[in-house]
Steps between C-alpha positions, in 0.01 A plus 500: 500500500641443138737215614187379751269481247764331246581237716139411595365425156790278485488313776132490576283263269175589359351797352448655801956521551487659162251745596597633833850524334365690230369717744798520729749563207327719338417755819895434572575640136265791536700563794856497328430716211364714745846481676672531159307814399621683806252464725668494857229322693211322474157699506185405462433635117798256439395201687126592333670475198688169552217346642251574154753377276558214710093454511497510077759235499321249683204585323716474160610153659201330585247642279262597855259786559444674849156300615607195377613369850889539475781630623388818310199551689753562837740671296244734335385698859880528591614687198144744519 
């Protein structure tokens, strides 16, 4: 997901590559340092986890609030 995300905002144009990047990269690091703090597997407390920080960076990106008609208003019921 990191290396997914990494190579969309660079190849896709538009705000809208940088986002879902953002938002791909950022659940893929949430994964790692999961990984690198000894988890052994995925679980859904870590993928919860992954997911919110990956929801404040896109907020933190493109300044949006859930209601607002963006990608944060899909994101927001996943993550709940």
């Amino acid at each position: 997901l990191l290396a997914a995300g990494l190579a969309l905002a660079d190849a896709s144009g538009g705000a809208s590559g940088a986002l879902y990047g953002a938002l791909l990269a950022e659940t893929g690091a949430g994964l790692t340092r999961a990984a690198r703090a000894g988890k052994p597997r995925i679980d859904t407390e870590t993928l919860a986890d992954a997911v919110d920080a990956a929801f404040d960076a896109v907020v933190e990106l493109g300044g949006a609030q859930v209601g607002e008609k963006t990608l944060l208003d899909a994101l927001d019921p996943f993550r709940t």
